[in-house]
Amino acid sequence: MRYLTAGESHGPGLTVIVEGVPAGLDVDIDAINQELKKRQSGYGRGRRMQIESDRVEVKAGIRHGRTTGAPISFWIENKDHTHWRNVMQAEPIADDLEVKRRVVRPRPGHADLVGGLKYDHRDLRDVLERSSARETAARVAVGALSKQLLATVGMTVFSYVNVIGGVEAEATEADSKQSLMAAVEASPVRTFDADAAERMMRLIDEAKAAGDSLGGVVTTEVHGVIPGLGSYVQYDRKLDAKIAQAVMSVNAIKGVAFGDGFGMAYRPGSEVMDPIAYGDTGYTRLSNHLGGFEGGMTTGMPIICTAVMKPIPTLYKPLPSVDIETKEAFLAQIERSDACAVPAASLVVEAVVAFELARELCETFGHDTVGRIQGRVAAYREEVRTW
Ligand code: EPS
């Protein structure tokens, strides 16, 4: 499986083509749209999200509710495009700076300056339109589809926010996974700790009022994992490495870890390995410090993948920069933005993790039909259970 996206933030919309999805998957398009809606909500989002109402239009590959095995194509319209028709039109336009809404003051932390240098764009809008996180809507659609494929073999993927602006959510041992997840879905900041959520939202309000922005930490969990996905035999077949690459490719993500992650630097080996036991369900681990991976392969324990998002670099309180025409020092151009997009990032990270797992599933168990994959997975699960 592979996918490619195309589309600018204020262009007509986003296109994505997903190739290699097996035939015979019953696709719930409403569920895909639900995920898109969740990505748009979240406390701290800016005015743009009030304009958009993201939905996929299926252009290919799904017929009468089922995948055919052909490439799947989704279209997500940018409603805001109506306000940007001239600015974004494909046809040449008179060299009128006002009409072009040309950007010549790169914003620190964005792709603006380096992208301009690299592609010789003297209008940095040519960079920011594509480097914008608008593109992540397409990835969430791909992730939602991937989750539906994973569900056919009993794997579930979900995500939540652990930290925003230094405020950390804390889980109580008594809570079940279901109640925690229900709390996450009901929370405007996608976190399970209601007290922390209140503090996070206050902090977001303060940051917004000060023209500032906030980052945070998000976690994706995968349950019902098939053991042995990925491989230790070659660097580029390690599944945790593939997931890490995918997560790092999400806008504003600056770090990724599995299980106890960076916390392992502070503890001895005896405290961070997961002892092995054997029972009715086959081999299991007595803990999950390693976050579901050993040797680049899934152990069968839940995958726990954590990522850190930097605060959004578009600040209403702009930082020093340099005008690329006059070379004079300026305050970077202010663009409309979100004060905090950590809840949205949690869904985007979840989506890319889901895609990587779906890809690995097909790589291991075949690409042709969902039914054959299910049969092979069931046989394999039974084989490893009694191994
Ligand atoms: C973004 C800036 C904002 C965000 C956008 C990402 O858009 P605009 O420039 O239109 O105000 O709303 O995010 C999305 C459009 C989205 O769908 O997530 C940026 O500069 O990256």
Short mmCIF file of C-alpha atoms and ligand atoms in Angstrom, two decimals:
data_model
loop_
_atom_site.label_atom_id
_atom_site.label_comp_id
_atom_site.label_asym_id
_atom_site.label_seq_id
_atom_site.Cartn_x
_atom_site.Cartn_y
_atom_site.Cartn_z
CA MET A 1 0.00 0.00 0.00
CA ARG A 2 1.12 3.52 -0.68
CA TYR A 3 -0.48 6.92 -0.93
CA LEU A 4 0.26 10.31 -2.37
CA THR A 5 -1.41 13.59 -1.55
CA ALA A 6 -1.69 16.77 -3.61
CA GLY A 7 -3.23 20.11 -2.81
CA GLU A 8 -2.51 23.54 -1.37
CA SER A 9 -3.98 25.06 1.76
CA HIS A 10 -6.09 27.62 -0.14
CA GLY A 11 -6.32 25.80 -3.47
CA PRO A 12 -9.53 24.07 -4.58
CA GLY A 13 -8.94 21.06 -2.32
CA LEU A 14 -6.89 18.01 -1.45
CA THR A 15 -6.52 14.89 -3.52
CA VAL A 16 -5.23 11.59 -2.25
CA ILE A 17 -4.67 8.31 -4.06
CA VAL A 18 -4.27 5.18 -1.97
CA GLU A 19 -3.03 2.20 -3.85
CA GLY A 20 -2.89 -1.43 -2.73
CA VAL A 21 -5.97 -1.53 -0.51
CA PRO A 22 -7.26 -5.11 -0.83
CA ALA A 23 -10.60 -5.83 -2.49
CA GLY A 24 -13.65 -6.61 -0.42
CA LEU A 25 -13.27 -4.08 2.39
CA ASP A 26 -16.63 -2.68 3.47
CA VAL A 27 -15.94 1.02 3.74
CA ASP A 28 -17.87 3.22 6.16
CA ILE A 29 -17.55 6.63 4.56
CA ASP A 30 -19.42 8.32 7.41
CA ALA A 31 -16.78 7.00 9.80
CA ILE A 32 -14.06 8.56 7.63
CA ASN A 33 -15.93 11.87 7.71
CA GLN A 34 -16.30 11.61 11.48
CA GLU A 35 -12.52 11.42 11.78
CA LEU A 36 -12.16 14.46 9.55
CA LYS A 37 -14.60 16.35 11.73
CA LYS A 38 -12.70 15.41 14.87
CA ARG A 39 -9.45 16.66 13.32
CA GLN A 40 -11.10 20.01 12.69
CA SER A 41 -12.43 20.45 16.18
CA GLY A 42 -10.28 20.63 19.28
CA TYR A 43 -9.79 23.59 21.54
CA GLY A 44 -7.35 26.16 20.22
CA ARG A 45 -8.18 25.92 16.53
CA GLY A 46 -8.44 29.17 14.61
CA ARG A 47 -11.04 30.80 12.38
CA ARG A 48 -10.17 28.72 9.33
CA MET A 49 -11.78 25.67 10.87
CA GLN A 50 -15.09 27.53 11.09
CA ILE A 51 -15.00 27.93 7.33
CA GLU A 52 -14.17 24.32 6.48
CA SER A 53 -16.41 21.28 6.93
CA ASP A 54 -14.16 18.49 5.66
CA ARG A 55 -15.72 15.51 3.93
CA VAL A 56 -14.31 12.98 1.51
CA GLU A 57 -15.79 12.59 -1.91
CA VAL A 58 -14.87 9.16 -3.23
CA LYS A 59 -13.66 9.49 -6.80
CA ALA A 60 -12.42 5.94 -7.43
CA GLY A 61 -11.82 2.49 -6.02
CA ILE A 62 -14.98 1.99 -3.93
CA ARG A 63 -18.16 0.66 -5.46
CA HIS A 64 -21.43 -0.04 -3.65
CA GLY A 65 -19.65 0.41 -0.33
CA ARG A 66 -16.75 -1.99 -0.98
CA THR A 67 -13.19 -1.62 -2.19
CA THR A 68 -12.52 -3.14 -5.60
CA GLY A 69 -8.74 -3.43 -5.25
CA ALA A 70 -8.28 -0.49 -7.62
CA PRO A 71 -6.56 2.71 -6.43
CA ILE A 72 -8.86 4.66 -4.13
CA SER A 73 -9.10 8.38 -4.72
CA PHE A 74 -10.56 10.88 -2.25
CA TRP A 75 -11.25 14.55 -2.81
CA ILE A 76 -11.60 16.95 0.13
CA GLU A 77 -12.81 20.38 -0.89
CA ASN A 78 -11.30 23.56 0.61
CA LYS A 79 -14.35 25.72 1.24
CA ASP A 80 -12.05 28.69 1.91
CA HIS A 81 -10.85 28.52 -1.69
CA THR A 82 -13.71 30.77 -2.81
CA HIS A 83 -11.91 33.63 -1.00
CA TRP A 84 -8.61 32.80 -2.69
CA ARG A 85 -9.54 32.08 -6.29
CA ASN A 86 -7.29 34.68 -7.90
CA VAL A 87 -4.48 34.18 -5.42
CA MET A 88 -4.40 30.46 -6.16
CA GLN A 89 -5.44 30.26 -9.81
CA ALA A 90 -3.37 28.00 -12.04
CA GLU A 91 -3.44 30.47 -14.95
CA PRO A 92 -0.92 33.34 -15.12
CA ILE A 93 -1.96 36.55 -13.41
CA ALA A 94 -0.82 40.17 -13.68
CA ASP A 95 2.10 40.97 -11.40
CA ASP A 96 -0.11 42.68 -8.87
CA LEU A 97 1.25 42.06 -5.39
CA GLU A 98 -2.07 42.75 -3.71
CA VAL A 99 -3.90 40.22 -5.83
CA LYS A 100 -1.18 37.59 -5.38
CA ARG A 101 -1.02 38.16 -1.61
CA ARG A 102 2.67 37.71 -1.97
CA VAL A 103 4.66 36.73 1.14
CA VAL A 104 8.19 38.11 1.42
CA ARG A 105 8.75 37.92 5.17
CA PRO A 106 9.55 34.33 6.20
CA ARG A 107 8.07 33.18 9.51
CA PRO A 108 10.63 31.52 11.81
CA GLY A 109 9.76 27.88 12.45
CA HIS A 110 7.89 27.44 9.15
CA ALA A 111 9.24 26.03 5.90
CA ASP A 112 9.04 29.55 4.39
CA LEU A 113 12.69 30.62 4.18
CA VAL A 114 14.40 27.34 3.42
CA GLY A 115 11.63 26.35 1.00
CA GLY A 116 12.10 29.67 -0.78
CA LEU A 117 15.86 29.17 -1.01
CA LYS A 118 15.48 25.61 -2.21
CA TYR A 119 12.93 26.20 -4.98
CA ASP A 120 13.87 29.82 -5.71
CA HIS A 121 10.40 31.04 -4.78
CA ARG A 122 10.48 34.80 -4.41
CA ASP A 123 6.87 34.59 -3.28
CA LEU A 124 6.97 32.48 -0.14
CA ARG A 125 3.26 31.71 -0.58
CA ASP A 126 4.45 29.05 -3.02
CA VAL A 127 6.07 27.35 -0.02
CA LEU A 128 3.55 27.91 2.72
CA GLU A 129 0.57 26.80 0.68
CA ARG A 130 1.92 23.28 0.43
CA SER A 131 3.84 23.06 3.70
CA SER A 132 0.66 24.02 5.59
CA ALA A 133 -0.85 21.40 7.86
CA ARG A 134 -4.00 21.56 5.75
CA GLU A 135 -2.55 18.50 3.98
CA THR A 136 -3.06 16.44 7.12
CA ALA A 137 -6.80 16.27 6.37
CA ALA A 138 -5.93 13.92 3.50
CA ARG A 139 -3.76 11.81 5.78
CA VAL A 140 -6.54 11.48 8.33
CA ALA A 141 -8.81 10.18 5.56
CA VAL A 142 -6.17 7.56 4.63
CA GLY A 143 -5.75 6.67 8.31
CA ALA A 144 -9.49 6.27 8.80
CA LEU A 145 -9.61 3.87 5.85
CA SER A 146 -6.57 2.01 7.22
CA LYS A 147 -8.26 1.65 10.60
CA GLN A 148 -11.21 -0.03 8.91
CA LEU A 149 -8.88 -2.55 7.30
CA LEU A 150 -7.08 -3.18 10.60
CA ALA A 151 -10.41 -3.71 12.37
CA THR A 152 -11.12 -6.70 10.10
CA VAL A 153 -8.23 -8.52 11.81
CA GLY A 154 -9.00 -7.27 15.31
CA MET A 155 -6.55 -4.36 15.54
CA THR A 156 -7.81 -1.06 16.96
CA VAL A 157 -6.01 2.27 16.91
CA PHE A 158 -6.76 5.33 19.03
CA SER A 159 -5.01 8.42 20.31
CA TYR A 160 -5.09 11.04 23.01
CA VAL A 161 -3.27 14.12 24.29
CA ASN A 162 -0.93 13.79 27.27
CA VAL A 163 0.53 17.27 27.54
CA ILE A 164 -0.31 20.76 26.32
CA GLY A 165 1.96 23.67 27.17
CA GLY A 166 3.54 21.79 30.07
CA VAL A 167 0.23 20.69 31.68
CA GLU A 168 0.26 16.92 31.94
CA ALA A 169 -2.78 14.61 32.05
CA GLU A 170 -2.67 11.88 34.66
CA ALA A 171 -4.51 8.57 34.42
CA THR A 172 -6.02 6.94 37.46
CA GLU A 173 -5.40 3.22 37.75
CA ALA A 174 -9.10 2.58 38.46
CA ASP A 175 -10.29 3.81 35.07
CA SER A 176 -10.92 1.24 32.36
CA LYS A 177 -9.52 1.79 28.88
CA GLN A 178 -13.09 2.25 27.61
CA SER A 179 -13.94 4.94 30.14
CA LEU A 180 -10.65 6.72 29.45
CA MET A 181 -11.33 6.68 25.72
CA ALA A 182 -14.92 7.89 26.20
CA ALA A 183 -13.49 10.78 28.22
CA VAL A 184 -10.96 11.51 25.46
CA GLU A 185 -13.63 11.61 22.75
CA ALA A 186 -15.75 13.98 24.87
CA SER A 187 -12.82 16.24 25.74
CA PRO A 188 -12.20 19.42 23.71
CA VAL A 189 -8.47 18.77 24.14
CA ARG A 190 -8.66 14.97 23.65
CA THR A 191 -7.42 14.12 27.10
CA PHE A 192 -8.76 11.73 29.74
CA ASP A 193 -8.01 13.92 32.79
CA ALA A 194 -10.78 16.50 33.20
CA ASP A 195 -8.77 18.67 35.63
CA ALA A 196 -5.78 18.79 33.33
CA ALA A 197 -8.13 19.54 30.39
CA GLU A 198 -9.45 22.63 32.21
CA ARG A 199 -5.94 23.84 32.88
CA MET A 200 -4.89 23.14 29.29
CA MET A 201 -7.81 25.17 27.95
CA ARG A 202 -7.03 28.08 30.28
CA LEU A 203 -3.46 28.01 29.10
CA ILE A 204 -4.56 27.98 25.46
CA ASP A 205 -6.77 31.04 26.14
CA GLU A 206 -3.83 32.81 27.74
CA ALA A 207 -1.49 31.92 24.89
CA LYS A 208 -4.04 33.11 22.34
CA ALA A 209 -4.56 36.40 24.18
CA ALA A 210 -0.79 36.90 24.24
CA GLY A 211 -0.48 36.12 20.51
CA ASP A 212 1.41 32.98 21.37
CA SER A 213 1.00 29.25 20.67
CA LEU A 214 1.41 25.93 22.50
CA GLY A 215 2.73 22.48 21.68
CA GLY A 216 2.37 19.19 23.48
CA VAL A 217 2.66 15.45 23.58
CA VAL A 218 0.28 12.95 21.96
CA THR A 219 0.04 9.19 22.27
CA THR A 220 -1.26 6.60 19.83
CA GLU A 221 -2.12 3.12 21.07
CA VAL A 222 -2.77 0.04 18.98
CA HIS A 223 -4.49 -2.96 20.55
CA GLY A 224 -5.09 -6.49 19.28
CA VAL A 225 -1.68 -6.37 17.61
CA ILE A 226 -0.56 -9.35 15.53
CA PRO A 227 2.89 -10.39 16.81
CA GLY A 228 5.81 -10.50 14.39
CA LEU A 229 4.91 -7.59 12.07
CA GLY A 230 8.11 -5.97 10.80
CA SER A 231 11.51 -7.64 10.84
CA TYR A 232 14.90 -7.43 12.52
CA VAL A 233 16.80 -8.67 9.45
CA GLN A 234 17.25 -5.34 7.65
CA TYR A 235 17.18 -1.74 8.88
CA ASP A 236 14.43 -0.69 6.52
CA ARG A 237 12.12 -3.54 7.50
CA LYS A 238 11.93 -2.56 11.18
CA LEU A 239 8.32 -1.54 11.72
CA ASP A 240 8.97 0.80 14.65
CA ALA A 241 11.42 2.67 12.40
CA LYS A 242 8.83 2.93 9.62
CA ILE A 243 6.25 4.23 12.08
CA ALA A 244 8.77 6.71 13.49
CA GLN A 245 9.45 8.04 10.00
CA ALA A 246 5.74 8.42 9.32
CA VAL A 247 5.13 10.19 12.63
CA MET A 248 8.07 12.54 12.13
CA SER A 249 6.61 13.49 8.76
CA VAL A 250 3.54 15.00 10.43
CA ASN A 251 3.76 18.79 10.51
CA ALA A 252 5.36 20.21 13.68
CA ILE A 253 6.32 16.82 15.15
CA LYS A 254 9.84 17.02 16.58
CA GLY A 255 10.25 13.71 18.38
CA VAL A 256 8.85 10.22 18.59
CA ALA A 257 9.25 7.41 21.10
CA PHE A 258 7.83 3.99 21.95
CA GLY A 259 6.81 2.78 25.39
CA ASP A 260 8.75 4.47 28.17
CA GLY A 261 10.76 6.25 25.45
CA PHE A 262 13.14 8.93 26.72
CA GLY A 263 12.26 7.97 30.28
CA MET A 264 14.42 4.85 29.78
CA ALA A 265 17.50 7.03 30.04
CA TYR A 266 16.80 7.37 33.77
CA ARG A 267 16.25 3.73 34.70
CA PRO A 268 18.37 0.54 34.73
CA GLY A 269 17.76 -2.31 32.27
CA SER A 270 16.09 -4.46 34.89
CA GLU A 271 13.27 -1.91 35.06
CA VAL A 272 12.58 -1.38 31.38
CA MET A 273 12.48 -4.88 29.88
CA ASP A 274 9.24 -6.80 29.66
CA PRO A 275 9.42 -10.27 31.28
CA ILE A 276 8.04 -13.13 29.16
CA ALA A 277 5.30 -15.49 30.32
CA TYR A 278 3.28 -18.25 28.65
CA GLY A 279 -0.42 -19.07 29.10
CA ASP A 280 -3.67 -19.85 27.26
CA THR A 281 -3.16 -16.96 24.87
CA GLY A 282 0.40 -18.06 24.08
CA TYR A 283 3.40 -15.95 24.94
CA THR A 284 2.76 -12.66 26.67
CA ARG A 285 4.72 -9.94 28.49
CA LEU A 286 4.26 -8.98 32.11
CA SER A 287 4.77 -5.29 31.33
CA ASN A 288 5.00 -3.08 28.26
CA HIS A 289 7.88 -0.67 28.83
CA LEU A 290 9.11 -1.23 25.29
CA GLY A 291 5.79 -0.11 23.79
CA GLY A 292 5.06 -3.25 21.79
CA PHE A 293 8.31 -3.62 19.85
CA GLU A 294 11.40 -5.79 20.15
CA GLY A 295 13.92 -5.98 17.32
CA GLY A 296 11.76 -3.83 15.08
CA MET A 297 8.91 -6.38 15.32
CA THR A 298 5.59 -6.22 17.11
CA THR A 299 5.54 -8.34 20.26
CA GLY A 300 1.74 -8.56 20.34
CA MET A 301 1.57 -6.17 23.29
CA PRO A 302 -0.15 -2.85 22.60
CA ILE A 303 1.89 -0.44 20.51
CA ILE A 304 2.40 2.76 22.51
CA CYS A 305 3.80 5.54 20.34
CA THR A 306 4.37 9.01 21.77
CA ALA A 307 5.17 12.14 19.79
CA VAL A 308 5.99 15.71 20.68
CA MET A 309 4.58 18.63 18.70
CA LYS A 310 6.29 21.98 18.72
CA PRO A 311 4.13 25.06 19.34
CA ILE A 312 2.70 26.30 16.05
CA PRO A 313 5.19 28.75 14.57
CA THR A 314 2.65 31.25 13.22
CA LEU A 315 2.50 33.80 16.01
CA TYR A 316 0.25 36.82 16.22
CA LYS A 317 3.15 38.15 18.28
CA PRO A 318 5.59 37.85 15.40
CA LEU A 319 9.28 37.08 15.76
CA PRO A 320 12.17 38.89 14.10
CA SER A 321 12.84 37.95 10.53
CA VAL A 322 14.30 39.43 7.36
CA ASP A 323 12.47 40.73 4.29
CA ILE A 324 13.75 38.60 1.41
CA GLU A 325 13.65 41.55 -1.01
CA THR A 326 15.08 44.43 1.01
CA LYS A 327 17.08 42.24 3.46
CA GLU A 328 15.84 44.56 6.19
CA ALA A 329 14.93 43.22 9.58
CA PHE A 330 11.18 42.96 10.05
CA LEU A 331 8.67 41.24 12.21
CA ALA A 332 7.53 38.11 10.38
CA GLN A 333 4.32 38.34 8.42
CA ILE A 334 1.24 37.50 10.47
CA GLU A 335 -0.95 34.82 8.98
CA ARG A 336 -4.22 33.59 10.47
CA SER A 337 -3.44 30.54 12.60
CA ASP A 338 -4.35 28.21 15.43
CA ALA A 339 -3.13 28.87 18.99
CA CYS A 340 -2.90 25.13 19.58
CA ALA A 341 -3.43 22.16 17.28
CA VAL A 342 -2.22 19.38 19.58
CA PRO A 343 -5.65 17.64 19.69
CA ALA A 344 -5.70 17.63 15.87
CA ALA A 345 -2.11 16.37 15.77
CA SER A 346 -3.09 13.43 17.96
CA LEU A 347 -5.53 12.33 15.24
CA VAL A 348 -3.03 12.87 12.45
CA VAL A 349 -0.37 10.82 14.24
CA GLU A 350 -2.98 8.13 14.89
CA ALA A 351 -3.79 8.14 11.16
CA VAL A 352 -0.21 7.70 9.98
CA VAL A 353 0.42 4.94 12.53
CA ALA A 354 -2.72 3.18 11.27
CA PHE A 355 -1.56 3.46 7.67
CA GLU A 356 1.90 2.02 8.44
CA LEU A 357 0.30 -0.94 10.22
CA ALA A 358 -2.21 -1.55 7.44
CA ARG A 359 0.62 -1.48 4.95
CA GLU A 360 2.62 -3.97 6.99
CA LEU A 361 -0.44 -6.18 7.39
CA CYS A 362 -0.83 -6.44 3.61
CA GLU A 363 2.92 -6.84 3.12
CA THR A 364 2.84 -9.84 5.45
CA PHE A 365 -0.53 -11.42 4.65
CA GLY A 366 -1.27 -10.41 1.05
CA HIS A 367 -2.94 -7.61 -0.87
CA ASP A 368 -5.66 -9.31 -2.87
CA THR A 369 -8.73 -9.71 -0.72
CA VAL A 370 -9.70 -8.89 2.83
CA GLY A 371 -11.18 -12.39 3.24
CA ARG A 372 -7.85 -14.06 2.43
CA ILE A 373 -5.99 -11.74 4.79
CA GLN A 374 -8.45 -12.56 7.55
CA GLY A 375 -8.04 -16.31 6.96
CA ARG A 376 -4.25 -16.09 6.99
CA VAL A 377 -4.17 -13.89 10.08
CA ALA A 378 -6.48 -16.28 11.97
CA ALA A 379 -4.29 -19.25 11.05
CA TYR A 380 -1.13 -17.37 12.00
CA ARG A 381 -2.55 -16.18 15.31
CA GLU A 382 -3.42 -19.78 16.16
CA GLU A 383 0.02 -20.99 15.08
CA VAL A 384 1.86 -18.51 17.30
CA ARG A 385 -0.56 -19.08 20.19
CA THR A 386 0.42 -22.74 20.37
CA TRP A 387 4.03 -22.34 19.23
C1 EPS B 1 -2.04 26.52 8.79
C2 EPS B 1 -2.69 27.75 8.97
C3 EPS B 1 -4.15 27.82 9.15
C4 EPS B 1 -4.66 26.52 9.71
C5 EPS B 1 -4.18 25.44 8.76
C6 EPS B 1 -2.73 25.25 8.90
O1 EPS B 1 -4.81 27.98 7.91
P1 EPS B 1 -5.06 29.39 7.27
O2 EPS B 1 -3.74 29.83 6.76
O3 EPS B 1 -6.05 29.19 6.16
O4 EPS B 1 -5.61 30.24 8.35
O5 EPS B 1 -6.06 26.54 9.81
O6 EPS B 1 -4.81 24.24 9.05
C7 EPS B 1 -5.75 23.83 8.20
C8 EPS B 1 -6.23 24.53 7.20
C9 EPS B 1 -6.24 22.50 8.51
O7 EPS B 1 -7.11 21.98 7.81
O8 EPS B 1 -5.72 21.92 9.49
C10 EPS B 1 -0.61 26.47 8.48
O9 EPS B 1 -0.03 27.52 8.20
O10 EPS B 1 0.00 25.39 8.55
#
